[in-house]
Short mmCIF file of C-alpha atoms and ligand atoms in Angstrom, two decimals:
data_model
loop_
_atom_site.label_atom_id
_atom_site.label_comp_id
_atom_site.label_asym_id
_atom_site.label_seq_id
_atom_site.Cartn_x
_atom_site.Cartn_y
_atom_site.Cartn_z
CA MET A 1 0.00 0.00 0.00
CA ARG A 2 1.23 3.51 -0.82
CA ASP A 3 1.30 6.47 1.57
CA VAL A 4 -1.42 9.02 0.79
CA ALA A 5 -1.48 12.80 1.26
CA VAL A 6 -4.08 15.55 1.15
CA ILE A 7 -2.87 18.11 -1.40
CA GLY A 8 -5.91 20.39 -1.57
CA ILE A 9 -8.99 21.39 0.40
CA GLY A 10 -12.06 23.54 -0.14
CA MET A 11 -15.47 24.11 1.37
CA THR A 12 -18.46 26.40 1.21
CA GLU A 13 -19.81 28.40 4.09
CA PHE A 14 -22.17 26.23 6.17
CA GLY A 15 -25.65 27.42 7.16
CA GLU A 16 -29.10 28.02 5.80
CA ILE A 17 -27.95 28.76 2.26
CA TRP A 18 -31.12 29.39 0.30
CA GLU A 19 -29.44 31.36 -2.47
CA LYS A 20 -27.31 28.44 -3.69
CA SER A 21 -28.53 25.13 -5.10
CA PHE A 22 -27.08 21.72 -4.21
CA ARG A 23 -25.12 21.63 -7.48
CA GLU A 24 -23.69 25.08 -6.86
CA LEU A 25 -22.51 24.03 -3.41
CA VAL A 26 -20.88 20.88 -4.83
CA ALA A 27 -19.21 22.91 -7.60
CA GLU A 28 -17.96 25.62 -5.22
CA ALA A 29 -16.32 23.18 -2.76
CA GLY A 30 -14.86 21.03 -5.55
CA ILE A 31 -13.42 23.96 -7.52
CA LYS A 32 -11.89 25.47 -4.37
CA ALA A 33 -10.18 22.15 -3.54
CA ILE A 34 -8.92 21.67 -7.12
CA MET A 35 -7.54 25.22 -7.22
CA ASP A 36 -5.97 24.77 -3.80
CA ALA A 37 -4.21 21.62 -5.05
CA GLY A 38 -3.17 23.35 -8.27
CA ILE A 39 -4.25 20.41 -10.41
CA GLU A 40 -5.84 20.38 -13.85
CA GLY A 41 -9.22 18.68 -14.26
CA GLU A 42 -7.66 16.16 -16.67
CA GLU A 43 -5.41 14.85 -13.89
CA ILE A 44 -8.35 13.62 -11.80
CA ASP A 45 -8.67 9.83 -11.86
CA ALA A 46 -11.75 9.32 -9.68
CA LEU A 47 -14.29 11.02 -7.49
CA TYR A 48 -16.08 9.91 -4.30
CA ILE A 49 -18.86 12.04 -2.85
CA GLY A 50 -20.59 11.59 0.50
CA GLY A 51 -24.31 12.31 0.68
CA MET A 52 -26.67 10.96 3.30
CA SER A 53 -30.14 11.47 1.94
CA THR A 54 -30.07 13.74 -1.10
CA GLY A 55 -33.07 11.89 -2.51
CA ARG A 56 -35.29 12.81 0.41
CA PHE A 57 -33.87 16.26 1.19
CA ILE A 58 -33.91 17.63 -2.39
CA GLY A 59 -35.28 14.82 -4.57
CA GLN A 60 -31.91 14.24 -6.23
CA GLU A 61 -30.13 10.87 -6.37
CA HIS A 62 -27.30 9.86 -8.73
CA VAL A 63 -25.03 12.45 -7.21
CA GLY A 64 -21.84 10.83 -8.57
CA SER A 65 -22.79 11.75 -12.11
CA LEU A 66 -24.06 15.18 -11.03
CA ALA A 67 -20.68 15.98 -9.43
CA VAL A 68 -18.82 15.10 -12.65
CA GLU A 69 -21.16 17.29 -14.70
CA VAL A 70 -20.92 20.34 -12.43
CA ALA A 71 -17.12 19.99 -12.46
CA GLY A 72 -17.15 19.91 -16.28
CA LEU A 73 -15.32 16.57 -16.29
CA GLU A 74 -17.87 14.57 -18.28
CA ASP A 75 -15.59 14.08 -21.32
CA LEU A 76 -13.07 12.22 -19.12
CA HIS A 77 -15.69 9.61 -18.16
CA ILE A 78 -13.96 9.06 -14.81
CA PRO A 79 -15.56 6.83 -12.18
CA SER A 80 -17.58 8.89 -9.70
CA THR A 81 -19.27 7.21 -6.76
CA ARG A 82 -21.76 8.50 -4.22
CA VAL A 83 -21.07 7.10 -0.72
CA GLU A 84 -23.74 6.76 2.00
CA ALA A 85 -23.16 6.03 5.66
CA ALA A 86 -25.57 8.43 7.39
CA CYS A 87 -23.70 11.31 9.11
CA ALA A 88 -20.41 9.46 8.43
CA SER A 89 -20.94 9.59 4.63
CA GLY A 90 -18.15 12.16 4.24
CA GLY A 91 -15.73 10.20 6.43
CA VAL A 92 -16.44 6.97 4.55
CA ALA A 93 -15.99 8.80 1.21
CA MET A 94 -12.56 9.92 2.50
CA HIS A 95 -11.79 6.32 3.42
CA GLN A 96 -12.77 5.13 -0.06
CA GLY A 97 -10.60 7.82 -1.66
CA TYR A 98 -7.72 6.86 0.61
CA LEU A 99 -8.05 3.16 -0.31
CA ALA A 100 -8.18 3.96 -4.02
CA VAL A 101 -4.93 5.96 -3.90
CA ALA A 102 -3.17 3.69 -1.37
CA SER A 103 -3.91 0.61 -3.47
CA GLY A 104 -2.25 2.14 -6.53
CA MET A 105 -5.48 2.04 -8.53
CA TYR A 106 -5.67 5.84 -8.91
CA ASP A 107 -3.26 8.74 -8.37
CA ILE A 108 -5.38 11.87 -8.05
CA VAL A 109 -8.74 11.42 -6.32
CA VAL A 110 -11.19 14.15 -5.35
CA VAL A 111 -13.33 13.40 -2.30
CA GLY A 112 -16.41 15.49 -1.66
CA GLY A 113 -19.36 15.62 0.69
CA ALA A 114 -22.56 17.64 0.41
CA GLU A 115 -26.05 17.97 1.84
CA LYS A 116 -28.83 20.51 1.46
CA MET A 117 -31.12 20.00 4.45
CA THR A 118 -32.98 23.26 4.87
CA ASP A 119 -35.27 22.94 1.86
CA VAL A 120 -37.60 20.72 3.95
CA VAL A 121 -39.41 21.84 7.12
CA GLY A 122 -37.92 20.96 10.54
CA GLY A 123 -40.12 17.95 11.37
CA GLU A 124 -39.45 16.42 7.97
CA ALA A 125 -35.68 16.89 8.44
CA THR A 126 -35.94 15.06 11.78
CA ASN A 127 -37.84 12.22 10.10
CA ILE A 128 -35.32 11.96 7.25
CA LEU A 129 -32.44 11.92 9.73
CA ALA A 130 -34.23 9.17 11.68
CA SER A 131 -33.87 6.93 8.63
CA ALA A 132 -30.25 6.54 9.76
CA ALA A 133 -31.53 4.86 12.94
CA ASP A 134 -33.30 1.49 12.94
CA ARG A 135 -36.56 2.40 11.18
CA GLU A 136 -38.43 -0.73 12.26
CA TRP A 137 -37.39 -0.86 15.92
CA GLU A 138 -36.49 2.74 16.80
CA ALA A 139 -37.85 5.41 14.45
CA PHE A 140 -41.22 3.69 13.97
CA PHE A 141 -41.79 3.97 17.72
CA GLY A 142 -40.95 7.67 17.73
CA ALA A 143 -37.22 7.67 18.47
CA THR A 144 -35.35 10.61 16.90
CA PHE A 145 -31.64 11.36 17.02
CA PRO A 146 -32.03 13.97 19.75
CA GLY A 147 -34.02 11.29 21.63
CA LEU A 148 -31.38 8.55 21.17
CA TYR A 149 -28.50 10.81 22.22
CA ALA A 150 -30.60 12.01 25.16
CA LEU A 151 -30.74 8.38 26.37
CA MET A 152 -26.95 8.19 26.17
CA ALA A 153 -26.68 11.49 28.04
CA LYS A 154 -29.01 10.31 30.82
CA TYR A 155 -27.00 7.11 31.20
CA HIS A 156 -23.66 8.97 31.27
CA MET A 157 -25.01 11.41 33.87
CA HIS A 158 -26.33 8.55 35.98
CA LYS A 159 -23.17 6.42 35.76
CA TYR A 160 -20.45 9.08 35.99
CA GLY A 161 -22.13 12.14 37.49
CA THR A 162 -21.78 14.18 34.30
CA THR A 163 -23.81 17.38 34.72
CA GLN A 164 -26.04 19.47 32.46
CA GLU A 165 -23.61 22.34 32.97
CA GLN A 166 -20.75 20.20 31.66
CA LEU A 167 -22.81 19.31 28.59
CA ALA A 168 -23.55 23.01 28.10
CA MET A 169 -19.81 23.82 28.34
CA VAL A 170 -19.21 21.79 25.17
CA ALA A 171 -21.67 24.05 23.32
CA VAL A 172 -20.18 27.22 24.84
CA LYS A 173 -16.66 26.18 23.76
CA ASN A 174 -17.73 25.20 20.26
CA HIS A 175 -19.76 28.38 19.71
CA TYR A 176 -16.68 30.36 20.83
CA ASN A 177 -14.55 28.49 18.26
CA GLY A 178 -17.26 28.97 15.64
CA SER A 179 -17.12 32.73 16.26
CA LEU A 180 -13.53 32.58 14.94
CA ASN A 181 -14.47 30.61 11.82
CA PRO A 182 -15.81 32.67 8.89
CA LYS A 183 -17.41 29.53 7.39
CA ALA A 184 -19.39 28.58 10.52
CA GLN A 185 -23.20 28.60 10.61
CA PHE A 186 -23.27 30.19 14.08
CA LYS A 187 -20.73 32.87 14.88
CA ARG A 188 -22.43 34.04 18.06
CA ARG A 189 -20.92 33.26 21.45
CA ILE A 190 -23.20 31.77 24.08
CA SER A 191 -23.10 31.14 27.84
CA VAL A 192 -23.92 28.10 29.95
CA GLU A 193 -27.04 29.96 31.05
CA ASP A 194 -28.10 30.47 27.41
CA VAL A 195 -27.86 26.71 26.83
CA LEU A 196 -29.80 25.80 29.98
CA LYS A 197 -32.51 28.37 29.18
CA SER A 198 -32.93 27.27 25.55
CA PRO A 199 -36.00 25.13 24.78
CA MET A 200 -35.82 21.47 25.83
CA VAL A 201 -35.62 19.19 22.77
CA ALA A 202 -35.18 15.76 24.41
CA ASP A 203 -34.42 15.76 28.14
CA PRO A 204 -31.59 16.50 29.08
CA LEU A 205 -30.66 18.00 25.69
CA HIS A 206 -31.70 21.60 25.09
CA LEU A 207 -31.82 23.25 21.67
CA LEU A 208 -28.31 24.63 22.20
CA ASP A 209 -27.01 21.11 22.99
CA CYS A 210 -27.89 20.09 19.41
CA SER A 211 -26.12 20.52 16.10
CA PRO A 212 -28.32 22.38 13.62
CA ILE A 213 -29.94 21.55 10.28
CA SER A 214 -27.51 22.85 7.65
CA ASP A 215 -26.57 23.21 3.99
CA GLY A 216 -23.00 22.96 2.76
CA ALA A 217 -20.32 21.07 0.90
CA ALA A 218 -16.64 20.25 1.39
CA ALA A 219 -13.93 18.63 -0.71
CA ALA A 220 -10.35 17.36 -0.51
CA VAL A 221 -7.84 16.24 -3.13
CA LEU A 222 -5.74 13.13 -2.41
CA ALA A 223 -2.52 11.98 -4.08
CA PRO A 224 0.24 9.45 -3.41
CA LEU A 225 2.69 10.98 -0.91
CA GLU A 226 5.61 10.37 -3.27
CA ILE A 227 4.27 12.85 -5.85
CA ALA A 228 2.46 15.20 -3.45
CA LYS A 229 5.38 17.66 -3.25
CA LYS A 230 5.00 18.26 -6.98
CA TYR A 231 1.70 20.00 -6.18
CA THR A 232 2.18 21.62 -2.79
CA ASP A 233 4.89 22.65 -0.32
CA LYS A 234 2.65 21.50 2.50
CA PRO A 235 1.29 18.02 1.80
CA ILE A 236 -0.47 16.52 4.80
CA LYS A 237 0.06 12.79 5.20
CA ILE A 238 -2.89 10.56 6.05
CA SER A 239 -1.18 8.31 8.61
CA ALA A 240 -4.33 6.28 9.24
CA SER A 241 -7.80 5.92 7.75
CA ILE A 242 -9.95 3.41 9.62
CA GLN A 243 -13.67 2.64 9.30
CA ALA A 244 -15.58 0.48 11.79
CA THR A 245 -19.16 -0.63 12.34
CA ASP A 246 -21.57 -1.66 15.09
CA THR A 247 -25.27 -2.40 15.46
CA LEU A 248 -27.60 -0.04 13.63
CA SER A 249 -29.82 0.22 16.71
CA LEU A 250 -28.78 1.79 20.00
CA HIS A 251 -30.63 -0.86 22.01
CA GLY A 252 -28.60 -3.59 20.28
CA ARG A 253 -25.34 -2.34 21.81
CA LYS A 254 -23.51 -3.96 24.68
CA ARG A 255 -22.83 -0.57 26.30
CA PHE A 256 -24.39 2.89 26.23
CA ASP A 257 -21.60 5.00 27.71
CA ALA A 258 -19.37 4.59 24.63
CA LEU A 259 -19.51 4.09 20.88
CA PRO A 260 -17.60 0.79 20.52
CA ALA A 261 -17.17 1.33 16.75
CA ALA A 262 -15.37 4.61 17.46
CA GLN A 263 -13.22 2.99 20.15
CA HIS A 264 -12.29 0.21 17.72
CA ALA A 265 -11.50 2.60 14.86
CA ALA A 266 -9.42 4.79 17.18
CA LYS A 267 -7.41 1.84 18.51
CA LEU A 268 -6.57 0.62 14.99
CA ALA A 269 -5.83 4.16 13.81
CA TYR A 270 -3.35 4.81 16.65
CA GLU A 271 -1.64 1.49 15.86
CA LYS A 272 -1.45 2.26 12.15
CA ALA A 273 -0.11 5.79 12.73
CA ASP A 274 2.14 4.50 15.53
CA ILE A 275 1.10 7.21 17.95
CA LYS A 276 -0.66 7.47 21.33
CA PRO A 277 -3.73 9.62 22.06
CA LYS A 278 -1.52 12.10 23.93
CA ASP A 279 0.42 12.76 20.71
CA VAL A 280 -2.65 14.30 19.05
CA ASP A 281 -2.32 18.10 18.90
CA VAL A 282 -5.78 18.96 17.55
CA ALA A 283 -8.98 16.98 16.92
CA GLU A 284 -12.30 17.42 15.17
CA VAL A 285 -14.87 15.09 16.76
CA HIS A 286 -18.47 14.30 15.92
CA ASP A 287 -20.36 16.53 18.37
CA CYS A 288 -23.83 16.11 16.85
CA PHE A 289 -25.01 16.63 20.44
CA THR A 290 -22.95 17.91 23.37
CA ILE A 291 -22.95 14.46 25.03
CA ALA A 292 -21.47 13.04 21.81
CA GLU A 293 -18.31 15.16 22.23
CA ILE A 294 -17.93 14.05 25.85
CA ILE A 295 -18.25 10.39 24.84
CA ALA A 296 -15.93 10.96 21.85
CA ILE A 297 -13.02 12.40 23.85
CA GLU A 298 -13.29 9.36 26.14
CA ASP A 299 -13.56 6.85 23.27
CA LEU A 300 -10.51 8.43 21.61
CA GLY A 301 -8.51 7.97 24.82
CA PHE A 302 -7.92 11.69 25.44
CA VAL A 303 -9.39 11.13 28.92
CA GLU A 304 -10.50 8.11 30.96
CA LYS A 305 -14.06 6.81 30.45
CA GLY A 306 -16.43 8.89 32.55
CA LYS A 307 -14.09 11.88 32.84
CA GLY A 308 -15.13 13.73 29.66
CA GLY A 309 -17.49 16.15 31.40
CA LYS A 310 -14.94 17.11 34.05
CA ALA A 311 -12.18 17.46 31.43
CA THR A 312 -14.37 19.83 29.41
CA GLU A 313 -15.11 21.86 32.54
CA GLU A 314 -11.37 22.08 33.29
CA GLY A 315 -10.61 23.38 29.78
CA LEU A 316 -8.63 20.39 28.45
CA THR A 317 -10.38 20.64 25.07
CA ALA A 318 -10.49 24.46 24.81
CA LEU A 319 -8.58 26.29 22.07
CA ASP A 320 -5.74 26.94 24.52
CA GLY A 321 -6.14 23.56 26.27
CA GLU A 322 -3.96 20.45 26.14
CA ILE A 323 -5.95 18.88 23.25
CA PRO A 324 -8.05 21.51 21.47
CA VAL A 325 -11.21 19.82 20.18
CA ASN A 326 -13.49 21.15 17.45
CA THR A 327 -11.51 24.28 16.69
CA SER A 328 -13.78 24.82 13.67
CA GLY A 329 -16.79 25.16 15.96
CA GLY A 330 -17.61 21.48 15.44
CA LEU A 331 -20.93 20.22 14.16
CA LYS A 332 -22.53 22.28 16.94
CA ALA A 333 -21.53 25.73 15.68
CA LYS A 334 -19.88 25.24 12.29
CA GLY A 335 -23.00 23.33 11.21
CA HIS A 336 -23.79 19.75 10.21
CA PRO A 337 -24.82 19.25 6.57
CA VAL A 338 -24.62 15.54 7.24
CA GLY A 339 -22.96 14.24 4.04
CA ALA A 340 -20.35 17.03 4.11
CA THR A 341 -19.32 16.82 7.75
CA GLY A 342 -16.58 14.15 7.51
CA VAL A 343 -14.83 16.02 4.69
CA ALA A 344 -15.24 19.38 6.45
CA GLN A 345 -13.48 17.90 9.49
CA ILE A 346 -10.54 17.00 7.22
CA ASN A 347 -10.57 20.60 5.88
CA GLU A 348 -10.15 21.95 9.43
CA ILE A 349 -7.39 19.52 10.39
CA VAL A 350 -5.47 20.31 7.18
CA LEU A 351 -5.81 24.07 7.85
CA GLN A 352 -4.51 23.55 11.39
CA LEU A 353 -1.57 21.39 10.29
CA ARG A 354 -0.63 23.85 7.54
CA GLY A 355 -0.75 26.69 10.08
CA GLU A 356 -3.52 28.43 8.13
CA ALA A 357 -6.34 28.42 10.69
CA GLY A 358 -6.16 32.15 11.43
CA GLU A 359 -7.48 33.29 14.79
CA ARG A 360 -8.24 29.73 15.87
CA GLN A 361 -4.78 28.37 15.01
CA VAL A 362 -3.41 25.83 17.49
CA LYS A 363 0.30 26.50 18.05
CA GLU A 364 2.72 23.97 16.55
CA ALA A 365 0.02 21.50 15.57
CA GLU A 366 1.71 18.55 13.86
CA ILE A 367 -0.72 15.65 14.37
CA GLY A 368 -4.48 15.97 13.91
CA LEU A 369 -7.37 13.54 14.25
CA ALA A 370 -10.85 13.50 12.71
CA HIS A 371 -13.65 11.38 14.23
CA ASN A 372 -16.86 11.02 12.19
CA VAL A 373 -19.89 8.99 13.33
CA GLY A 374 -22.93 7.67 11.48
CA GLY A 375 -26.25 7.41 13.30
CA SER A 376 -25.98 6.57 16.99
CA GLY A 377 -22.65 4.79 16.36
CA GLY A 378 -23.42 2.17 13.69
CA THR A 379 -20.51 3.56 11.65
CA ALA A 380 -17.36 5.34 12.82
CA VAL A 381 -14.37 6.62 10.87
CA VAL A 382 -11.12 7.88 12.36
CA HIS A 383 -8.46 9.66 10.30
CA ILE A 384 -5.06 10.67 11.62
CA LEU A 385 -3.20 13.33 9.65
CA GLU A 386 0.36 14.46 10.05
CA VAL A 387 2.72 17.20 8.92
CA ILE A 388 5.67 15.68 7.04
N1 COA B 1 -28.01 25.49 17.64
C1 COA B 1 -28.13 26.82 17.78
N2 COA B 1 -29.18 27.53 17.32
C2 COA B 1 -30.13 26.85 16.67
C3 COA B 1 -30.08 25.46 16.47
C4 COA B 1 -28.97 24.79 17.00
N3 COA B 1 -28.86 23.47 16.86
N4 COA B 1 -31.16 25.07 15.78
C5 COA B 1 -31.88 26.18 15.54
N5 COA B 1 -31.25 27.25 16.06
C6 COA B 1 -31.74 28.62 16.08
C7 COA B 1 -32.17 29.10 14.71
O1 COA B 1 -31.11 29.76 14.05
C8 COA B 1 -33.29 30.05 15.06
O2 COA B 1 -32.74 31.28 15.50
P1 COA B 1 -33.43 32.68 15.10
O3 COA B 1 -34.79 32.63 15.75
O4 COA B 1 -32.48 33.69 15.69
O5 COA B 1 -33.48 32.68 13.62
C9 COA B 1 -33.94 29.41 16.29
O6 COA B 1 -32.90 28.62 16.89
C10 COA B 1 -35.11 28.52 15.97
O7 COA B 1 -34.77 27.74 14.85
P2 COA B 1 -35.70 26.59 14.29
O8 COA B 1 -35.18 26.24 12.93
O9 COA B 1 -37.14 26.97 14.42
O10 COA B 1 -35.38 25.40 15.29
P3 COA B 1 -36.10 24.03 15.35
O11 COA B 1 -36.78 23.96 16.68
O12 COA B 1 -36.91 23.75 14.12
O13 COA B 1 -34.87 23.01 15.32
C11 COA B 1 -33.49 21.47 16.47
C12 COA B 1 -33.99 22.92 16.40
C13 COA B 1 -32.47 21.41 17.62
C14 COA B 1 -34.64 20.52 16.76
C15 COA B 1 -32.81 21.12 15.12
O14 COA B 1 -31.72 21.96 14.91
C16 COA B 1 -32.33 19.66 15.10
O15 COA B 1 -33.12 18.76 14.82
N6 COA B 1 -31.06 19.41 15.38
C17 COA B 1 -30.51 18.04 15.40
C18 COA B 1 -30.06 17.63 14.04
C19 COA B 1 -29.70 16.18 14.01
O16 COA B 1 -30.32 15.32 14.62
N7 COA B 1 -28.64 15.85 13.25
C20 COA B 1 -28.18 14.49 13.13
C21 COA B 1 -27.37 14.13 14.28
S1 COA B 1 -27.02 12.42 14.44
#
């Protein structure tokens, strides 16, 4: 297997973007990444694009072909594949792109992710998202994603004494980081009191404990490490790209205080990259709800199981903390156009490792990690990226 590098990144602003269509978002992110990599369209060998439920959100399937057309690459007839793994669609698309380059099958691969969620009304978005849970045994009986993560939050609070204030501190931190990110959906700073006073969505999760409904797209260009320097002075090596699975349903799991698929992916990723959790300088984790970030930093081994709330309270994951987490604002504040999220996380880690993250730059960041989850943990993808 060959070593693989990210040689270009690009993304749109995330938010409620009514003035741009799905195809315009895909084109914008893709063109930005291609220009960033300094490649010609003719050099692209393949395309993978993450999209969770384009058919139900905007009535558009067959997104692989659409992406080729909007990029003007139709005469090349390159393979272009849409990848679906719920909210981990972007992360799994990255994994597919990585495998394609690592295997030697292709040299230059563009990975994208996109979703346009705000064209449907709120209740319909919740119902579409619930199709990533077990429709027959969870969603049919009224379970929604806020509801499923609320169960995990209740269990974590009961077992480890995690508090509502500690959950709220995740949102406060990520909104602060989002205020430093021009592409974030929410740039307003909030307080713990704001979170606790916001409407209850699914006890104990308030509105400000939830990631929003968002539109947006992100892209990255991959190449074999050995030729990456031809394109950029700052190639970022993908030291590990690991995908793992678990039960689709939450009730099918052996434990509720962790996402075993994420733990498994993280363990294999650390082995592959030959690093320990403490070596990670910056991480983007899947904070679809505040409890999800607390569970993620435990699953990734940044802190012991059960200590995620306390660690957040003590500032371990703050921008100036020991392991800054979700410097982009995370799903919570940057936004969560589900198919795009995994690729947007890679965008942030690459910016950080290149030293181009502006006001939210983490000093001397050399190793970054991205953790992307589908559903309540049925899919997890962990990428470790490194400055070379
Ligand atoms: N964080 C911060 N602010 C939010 C927000 C969020 N998650 N969701 C909505 N808002 C803001 C809106 O911008 C709006 O502000 P304004 O009045 O200043 O314009 C206000 O809150 C009301 O917005 P609205 O769209 O009416 O909210 P809603 O009640 O329809 O939806 C949620 C709120 C939390 C239910 C919705 O964002 C949601 O379902 N989130 C979870 C998404 C999800 O499950 N993703 C998959 C994860 S696995």
